[in-house]
Amino acid sequence: MSPSPVRLPDAASVQAVLAQLEPASVDGALVPALAAAFPGFDFSLAHVDDDYWRDTRSVIRPDKIRIGELRPWMTAELAKDGGDVKAVWTRLGKTDLQITEWRGTGAFVFAPTGPAPADYIQIALGREVEWRAGPVVNPDYRPWGEQELLDPSWLRRDPLPDTDRLAGPVYRLLDRAGSAFVHVRSFLDRCGRIEREKREAKRPEMERRVVRETGPRGATRETPFLNLVPDYFEFVPRELRFFRDWEDSSARPQRVFAHWALDARDYTYKGEREVGFIPRPLKMPRERLLLTPETSVHQLMDRIEAVDGEVGLPFGWFFLMTHGHWVEPDVGLAIAEGLKAQRVRLPDADAAVLLRWAERSYGF
């Protein structure tokens, strides 16, 4: 049995662990290193198909000796020629200097903190390799502005040979939109609190708002907005509903993080706080499930059973449907109608979740 966790990981301490890993063994060493640094946590690692490249680039010689970071170095080269872009392009085109670029793929580390679906932490990482990506200037196209030299668009985007690998792989925290490290239960509490605060701030406005309807003879009727939407202040964000539906369905015995990663965000834009996530499936079915006019509800039942088997999760099709790509919402609505008409059956818990969703659907 694992010892009780001593402390939750934090961004600074995770970065310290990542900095100690050797590129040659980084993939196999990551989870043991985290476990040693944070006793009591059972860490797991999942990679996702999320290619990206960083805009931090360097200039190197053919012998891999680094000259400097691209932008300040190129700015200095432009200054040498008085800002003459053509002169710089001509001069550097005669050299054998190269540009390096860090390219990465997404990864997530998870660790449970309790028995409930939301009781876990998630750490968003990037697995990155530095590559020799192309010549310092485009030999085939003359640039017309400085930005074309400072932000090269001619670098190769196809897979590169190992001979062009310069450094890595290394793991880095991906602090996109302030969500490199997420304690999911606390994050959900924050989602709910921020949504309540936003709606409460609008209470005076909502209490004054009316909806005007004009009849066929020109008569106007005004109805208070809150009479039409009486539960406006009890709105439950989709993020909370996702986890509530997991807990209430036959998916509950399995961990959310065994099947889903969360693209979480927490930032302030124009004075307004934005908190939420988009779920990303870690296991996908072989093909999308779409509703066609020829598809019967009984055929849909066969298909959702197959989807559950492919992803290894009871009621897995439902959560893929809330994601919106692999199973389209019309599938859920059709099955819900079949349940109401008693033409098909689901386990009681799953039927209750689906009918609740059909009454007020949500998606990501």
Coordinates of C-alpha atoms in Angstrom, one line a residue:
M1 CA 0.0 0.0 0.0
S2 CA 1.3 3.4 -0.9
P3 CA 2.1 5.8 1.9
S4 CA -0.2 8.8 2.4
P5 CA 0.8 11.7 0.2
V6 CA 3.0 14.2 2.1
R7 CA 2.3 17.2 -0.1
L8 CA 0.7 18.1 -3.4
P9 CA 3.1 18.7 -6.3
D10 CA 3.4 22.3 -7.5
A11 CA 4.8 23.9 -10.7
A12 CA 8.2 24.8 -9.2
S13 CA 8.8 21.4 -7.7
V14 CA 7.7 19.6 -10.8
Q15 CA 10.0 21.8 -12.9
A16 CA 12.9 20.8 -10.6
V17 CA 12.2 17.1 -11.2
L18 CA 12.0 17.6 -14.9
A19 CA 15.3 19.5 -15.0
Q20 CA 17.1 16.5 -13.4
L21 CA 16.1 14.0 -16.1
E22 CA 18.6 12.8 -18.7
P23 CA 17.3 12.8 -22.3
A24 CA 18.5 9.3 -23.0
S25 CA 16.2 7.8 -20.3
V26 CA 13.6 10.6 -19.9
D27 CA 10.5 8.6 -20.9
G28 CA 11.2 5.7 -18.6
A29 CA 12.5 7.9 -15.8
L30 CA 9.7 10.5 -15.6
V31 CA 7.2 8.6 -13.5
P32 CA 9.7 7.1 -11.1
A33 CA 11.3 10.5 -10.6
L34 CA 7.9 12.1 -9.8
A35 CA 7.1 9.2 -7.4
A36 CA 10.4 9.7 -5.6
A37 CA 9.9 13.5 -5.3
F38 CA 6.2 13.1 -4.1
P39 CA 5.8 10.0 -2.0
G40 CA 2.3 8.5 -1.8
F41 CA 1.2 9.5 -5.3
D42 CA 0.6 6.8 -8.0
F43 CA 1.6 8.7 -11.1
S44 CA 0.7 7.6 -14.7
L45 CA 1.7 9.1 -18.0
A46 CA -0.3 9.5 -21.2
H47 CA 0.9 11.0 -24.5
V48 CA -1.5 12.8 -26.9
D49 CA -1.3 13.5 -30.6
D50 CA -0.7 17.2 -30.3
D51 CA 2.2 18.4 -32.3
Y52 CA 3.5 21.9 -31.8
W53 CA 6.7 24.0 -32.2
R54 CA 8.0 26.7 -30.0
D55 CA 9.0 30.2 -31.4
T56 CA 12.3 30.1 -29.5
R57 CA 14.9 29.4 -32.3
S58 CA 18.7 29.4 -32.4
V59 CA 21.3 29.9 -35.1
I60 CA 24.0 27.3 -35.5
R61 CA 27.0 26.5 -37.7
P62 CA 27.3 23.2 -39.5
D63 CA 29.4 21.8 -36.7
K64 CA 26.4 22.5 -34.3
I65 CA 28.2 25.4 -32.5
R66 CA 25.5 27.8 -31.4
I67 CA 25.9 31.5 -32.5
G68 CA 22.8 32.9 -30.7
E69 CA 19.1 33.1 -30.4
L70 CA 17.5 33.9 -33.8
R71 CA 15.6 37.1 -33.2
P72 CA 18.3 39.1 -31.4
W73 CA 21.0 37.7 -33.7
M74 CA 19.0 38.5 -36.8
T75 CA 18.2 42.0 -35.5
A76 CA 21.9 42.7 -35.1
E77 CA 22.5 41.4 -38.6
L78 CA 19.9 43.8 -40.0
A79 CA 21.6 46.6 -38.1
K80 CA 24.9 45.8 -39.8
D81 CA 23.3 46.5 -43.2
G82 CA 21.3 49.5 -42.0
G83 CA 18.0 47.6 -42.1
D84 CA 18.4 46.6 -45.8
V85 CA 16.5 43.3 -45.9
K86 CA 17.7 42.4 -49.4
A87 CA 21.3 43.0 -48.4
V88 CA 21.0 40.8 -45.3
W89 CA 19.2 38.0 -47.3
T90 CA 21.9 38.1 -50.0
R91 CA 24.8 38.0 -47.5
L92 CA 23.4 35.3 -45.3
G93 CA 22.3 33.2 -48.2
K94 CA 26.0 32.7 -49.0
T95 CA 26.6 31.2 -45.6
D96 CA 25.9 27.7 -44.3
L97 CA 24.2 28.8 -41.1
Q98 CA 21.2 26.9 -39.9
I99 CA 18.1 27.5 -37.7
T100 CA 17.2 25.2 -34.9
E101 CA 13.6 24.7 -33.6
W102 CA 12.1 22.9 -30.6
R103 CA 9.2 20.7 -31.6
G104 CA 7.0 18.9 -29.1
T105 CA 4.0 16.7 -28.5
G106 CA 1.6 16.9 -25.6
A107 CA 1.7 14.6 -22.6
F108 CA -0.2 14.5 -19.3
V109 CA 0.7 13.1 -15.9
F110 CA -2.1 12.0 -13.6
A111 CA -2.3 10.9 -10.0
P112 CA -5.4 10.1 -7.9
T113 CA -5.9 11.9 -4.6
G114 CA -9.1 10.1 -3.5
P115 CA -11.8 7.7 -4.6
A116 CA -14.2 10.1 -6.4
P117 CA -14.0 10.8 -10.2
A118 CA -12.7 14.3 -9.7
D119 CA -10.2 13.3 -7.0
Y120 CA -6.9 13.5 -9.0
I121 CA -4.3 15.9 -10.2
Q122 CA -3.2 16.5 -13.8
I123 CA 0.1 18.0 -15.0
A124 CA 0.3 19.2 -18.6
L125 CA 3.6 18.5 -20.2
G126 CA 5.3 18.9 -23.6
R127 CA 7.8 16.3 -24.8
E128 CA 10.2 18.3 -26.9
V129 CA 13.2 17.7 -29.2
E130 CA 15.4 20.4 -30.7
W131 CA 16.0 19.9 -34.4
R132 CA 18.1 21.5 -37.2
A133 CA 15.1 22.8 -39.1
G134 CA 16.4 24.7 -42.1
P135 CA 18.8 27.4 -43.5
V136 CA 19.0 30.8 -41.8
V137 CA 17.3 32.4 -44.8
N138 CA 15.0 31.1 -47.5
P139 CA 17.3 30.6 -50.5
D140 CA 14.4 30.5 -53.0
Y141 CA 12.4 33.5 -51.9
R142 CA 13.5 37.1 -51.3
P143 CA 11.9 38.5 -48.1
W144 CA 10.3 41.9 -48.4
G145 CA 10.2 42.8 -44.7
E146 CA 12.1 42.2 -41.5
Q147 CA 9.4 40.0 -40.0
E148 CA 10.0 37.4 -42.7
L149 CA 13.6 37.0 -41.4
L150 CA 12.7 37.2 -37.7
D151 CA 9.8 34.7 -38.0
P152 CA 10.9 32.1 -40.6
S153 CA 8.1 30.3 -42.6
W154 CA 10.4 28.2 -44.7
L155 CA 11.4 25.7 -42.0
R156 CA 10.6 22.1 -42.7
R157 CA 7.4 20.8 -41.1
D158 CA 7.8 17.2 -42.2
P159 CA 9.4 14.5 -40.0
L160 CA 13.1 15.1 -39.7
P161 CA 15.8 12.4 -39.7
D162 CA 17.7 11.6 -36.5
T163 CA 20.8 13.2 -38.0
D164 CA 19.1 16.5 -37.5
R165 CA 18.3 15.9 -33.8
L166 CA 20.3 18.3 -31.7
A167 CA 18.9 18.0 -28.1
G168 CA 16.3 16.2 -26.2
P169 CA 13.9 14.7 -25.7
V170 CA 13.0 16.8 -22.6
Y171 CA 9.8 17.3 -20.7
R172 CA 8.6 20.9 -20.0
L173 CA 5.5 22.2 -18.2
L174 CA 3.0 23.5 -20.6
D175 CA 1.5 26.4 -18.9
R176 CA -1.1 27.2 -21.5
A177 CA -3.8 29.5 -20.2
G178 CA -2.5 29.1 -16.6
S179 CA -3.3 25.3 -16.4
A180 CA -0.1 23.4 -16.3
F181 CA -1.0 21.9 -12.9
V182 CA -4.6 21.2 -12.0
H183 CA -6.1 19.7 -8.9
V184 CA -9.3 18.7 -10.6
R185 CA -11.7 18.8 -7.6
S186 CA -10.5 22.3 -6.6
F187 CA -10.7 23.3 -10.3
L188 CA -14.3 22.2 -10.5
D189 CA -15.1 24.1 -7.3
R190 CA -13.5 27.2 -8.9
C191 CA -15.6 26.7 -12.1
G192 CA -18.8 26.6 -10.2
R193 CA -17.9 29.6 -8.0
I194 CA -16.8 31.8 -10.9
E195 CA -20.0 31.0 -12.8
R196 CA -22.1 31.8 -9.7
E197 CA -20.3 35.1 -9.2
K198 CA -20.7 36.1 -12.8
R199 CA -24.4 35.5 -12.7
E200 CA -24.9 37.1 -9.3
A201 CA -23.2 40.2 -10.6
K202 CA -25.8 40.4 -13.3
R203 CA -28.8 39.9 -10.9
P204 CA -29.9 43.5 -10.9
E205 CA -29.8 43.5 -14.7
M206 CA -31.6 40.2 -15.0
E207 CA -34.3 41.2 -12.5
R208 CA -35.1 44.3 -14.7
R209 CA -34.9 42.5 -18.0
V210 CA -38.2 41.7 -19.8
V211 CA -38.9 39.8 -23.0
R212 CA -41.4 41.6 -25.3
E213 CA -43.6 39.7 -27.6
T214 CA -45.8 41.2 -30.3
G215 CA -49.0 39.4 -31.2
P216 CA -50.6 39.1 -34.7
R217 CA -52.7 42.2 -34.0
G218 CA -49.8 44.3 -32.8
A219 CA -50.5 43.8 -29.1
T220 CA -47.4 43.7 -27.0
R221 CA -46.9 41.5 -24.0
E222 CA -43.9 41.8 -21.6
T223 CA -42.7 38.9 -19.5
P224 CA -39.9 39.1 -16.9
F225 CA -36.9 37.2 -18.1
L226 CA -36.6 35.3 -14.8
N227 CA -40.1 34.1 -15.2
L228 CA -39.0 32.5 -18.5
V229 CA -35.7 31.2 -17.1
P230 CA -36.4 30.7 -13.4
D231 CA -33.3 28.6 -12.8
Y232 CA -30.9 31.2 -14.3
F233 CA -29.0 31.5 -11.1
E234 CA -28.8 27.7 -10.6
F235 CA -27.0 27.1 -13.8
V236 CA -24.5 24.2 -13.6
P237 CA -21.4 24.6 -15.9
R238 CA -20.8 21.8 -18.4
E239 CA -17.5 20.9 -16.7
L240 CA -19.3 20.1 -13.5
R241 CA -22.0 18.2 -15.3
F242 CA -19.4 16.0 -17.1
F243 CA -18.0 14.8 -13.8
R244 CA -21.4 14.5 -12.2
D245 CA -22.6 12.4 -15.1
W246 CA -19.5 10.2 -14.8
E247 CA -20.2 9.6 -11.1
D248 CA -23.9 8.8 -11.7
S249 CA -23.3 6.4 -14.6
S250 CA -21.8 3.0 -15.1
A251 CA -18.5 4.6 -16.0
R252 CA -17.9 5.4 -12.3
P253 CA -15.8 2.4 -11.4
Q254 CA -13.1 3.6 -13.8
R255 CA -10.9 6.6 -13.5
V256 CA -11.7 9.6 -15.7
F257 CA -8.0 10.2 -16.3
A258 CA -7.6 6.7 -17.7
H259 CA -9.8 7.8 -20.6
W260 CA -9.7 11.6 -20.8
A261 CA -7.2 14.5 -20.4
L262 CA -8.4 18.0 -19.7
D263 CA -7.3 21.0 -21.8
A264 CA -7.9 23.3 -18.8
R265 CA -7.8 27.1 -18.8
D266 CA -7.8 29.7 -16.1
Y267 CA -7.1 33.3 -17.2
T268 CA -8.5 36.8 -17.1
Y269 CA -9.4 38.6 -20.4
K270 CA -10.7 42.2 -20.4
G271 CA -11.3 42.0 -16.7
E272 CA -13.4 38.8 -16.9
R273 CA -12.2 35.5 -15.4
E274 CA -12.4 32.5 -17.7
V275 CA -12.2 29.0 -16.1
G276 CA -13.0 25.7 -17.8
F277 CA -11.8 22.8 -19.8
I278 CA -12.2 20.9 -23.0
P279 CA -12.0 17.1 -22.5
R280 CA -9.7 15.2 -24.8
P281 CA -10.2 11.5 -25.3
L282 CA -7.2 9.3 -24.8
K283 CA -8.9 6.3 -26.4
M284 CA -10.8 6.7 -29.6
P285 CA -13.1 4.4 -31.5
R286 CA -12.3 3.2 -35.0
E287 CA -14.7 5.6 -36.7
R288 CA -17.2 8.3 -35.9
L289 CA -20.8 7.4 -35.0
L290 CA -23.2 9.6 -37.0
L291 CA -27.0 9.5 -37.2
T292 CA -28.4 9.0 -40.7
P293 CA -32.0 8.8 -41.9
E294 CA -31.6 5.1 -42.5
T295 CA -30.2 4.3 -39.0
S296 CA -32.7 2.8 -36.6
V297 CA -32.5 3.2 -32.8
H298 CA -31.8 -0.5 -32.5
Q299 CA -28.8 -0.2 -34.8
L300 CA -27.6 2.7 -32.7
M301 CA -27.7 0.5 -29.6
D302 CA -25.5 -2.0 -31.4
R303 CA -23.1 0.7 -32.4
I304 CA -22.8 2.3 -29.0
E305 CA -22.1 -1.1 -27.5
A306 CA -19.3 -1.5 -30.1
V307 CA -17.9 2.0 -29.2
D308 CA -17.9 1.1 -25.5
G309 CA -15.9 -2.1 -26.3
E310 CA -13.4 -0.2 -28.4
V311 CA -12.7 2.4 -25.8
G312 CA -12.9 0.0 -22.9
L313 CA -15.5 2.0 -20.9
P314 CA -19.1 1.3 -20.1
F315 CA -21.2 4.3 -21.3
G316 CA -18.1 5.6 -23.0
W317 CA -20.1 6.6 -26.0
F318 CA -22.0 9.2 -24.0
F319 CA -18.9 11.0 -22.9
L320 CA -17.5 10.9 -26.5
M321 CA -20.9 12.5 -27.5
T322 CA -20.4 15.4 -25.0
H323 CA -17.0 15.9 -26.6
G324 CA -18.8 16.3 -29.9
H325 CA -16.5 14.7 -32.5
W326 CA -16.6 10.9 -32.3
V327 CA -20.4 10.6 -31.5
E328 CA -22.7 13.3 -32.7
P329 CA -25.4 14.6 -30.3
D330 CA -28.3 13.5 -32.5
V331 CA -27.3 9.9 -31.6
G332 CA -28.0 10.6 -27.9
L333 CA -31.2 12.4 -28.7
A334 CA -32.4 9.5 -30.8
I335 CA -31.6 6.9 -28.1
A336 CA -33.3 9.1 -25.4
E337 CA -36.5 9.1 -27.6
G338 CA -36.2 5.4 -27.8
L339 CA -36.0 5.1 -24.1
K340 CA -39.1 7.2 -23.6
A341 CA -41.0 5.1 -26.1
Q342 CA -39.7 1.9 -24.4
R343 CA -38.2 0.7 -27.6
V344 CA -34.7 0.2 -26.2
R345 CA -33.2 -0.1 -22.7
L346 CA -30.1 1.1 -20.9
P347 CA -28.9 0.4 -17.4
D348 CA -31.1 2.5 -15.1
A349 CA -28.2 4.8 -14.0
D350 CA -27.2 5.4 -17.6
A351 CA -30.7 6.0 -18.8
A352 CA -31.2 8.6 -16.1
V353 CA -28.0 10.4 -17.1
L354 CA -28.9 10.3 -20.8
L355 CA -32.5 11.6 -20.2
R356 CA -31.2 14.4 -18.0
W357 CA -28.7 15.4 -20.7
A358 CA -31.5 15.2 -23.4
E359 CA -33.6 17.6 -21.4
R360 CA -30.8 20.2 -21.2
S361 CA -28.0 19.1 -23.4
Y362 CA -24.4 20.3 -23.1
G363 CA -21.2 19.7 -25.1
F364 CA -17.7 20.9 -25.5

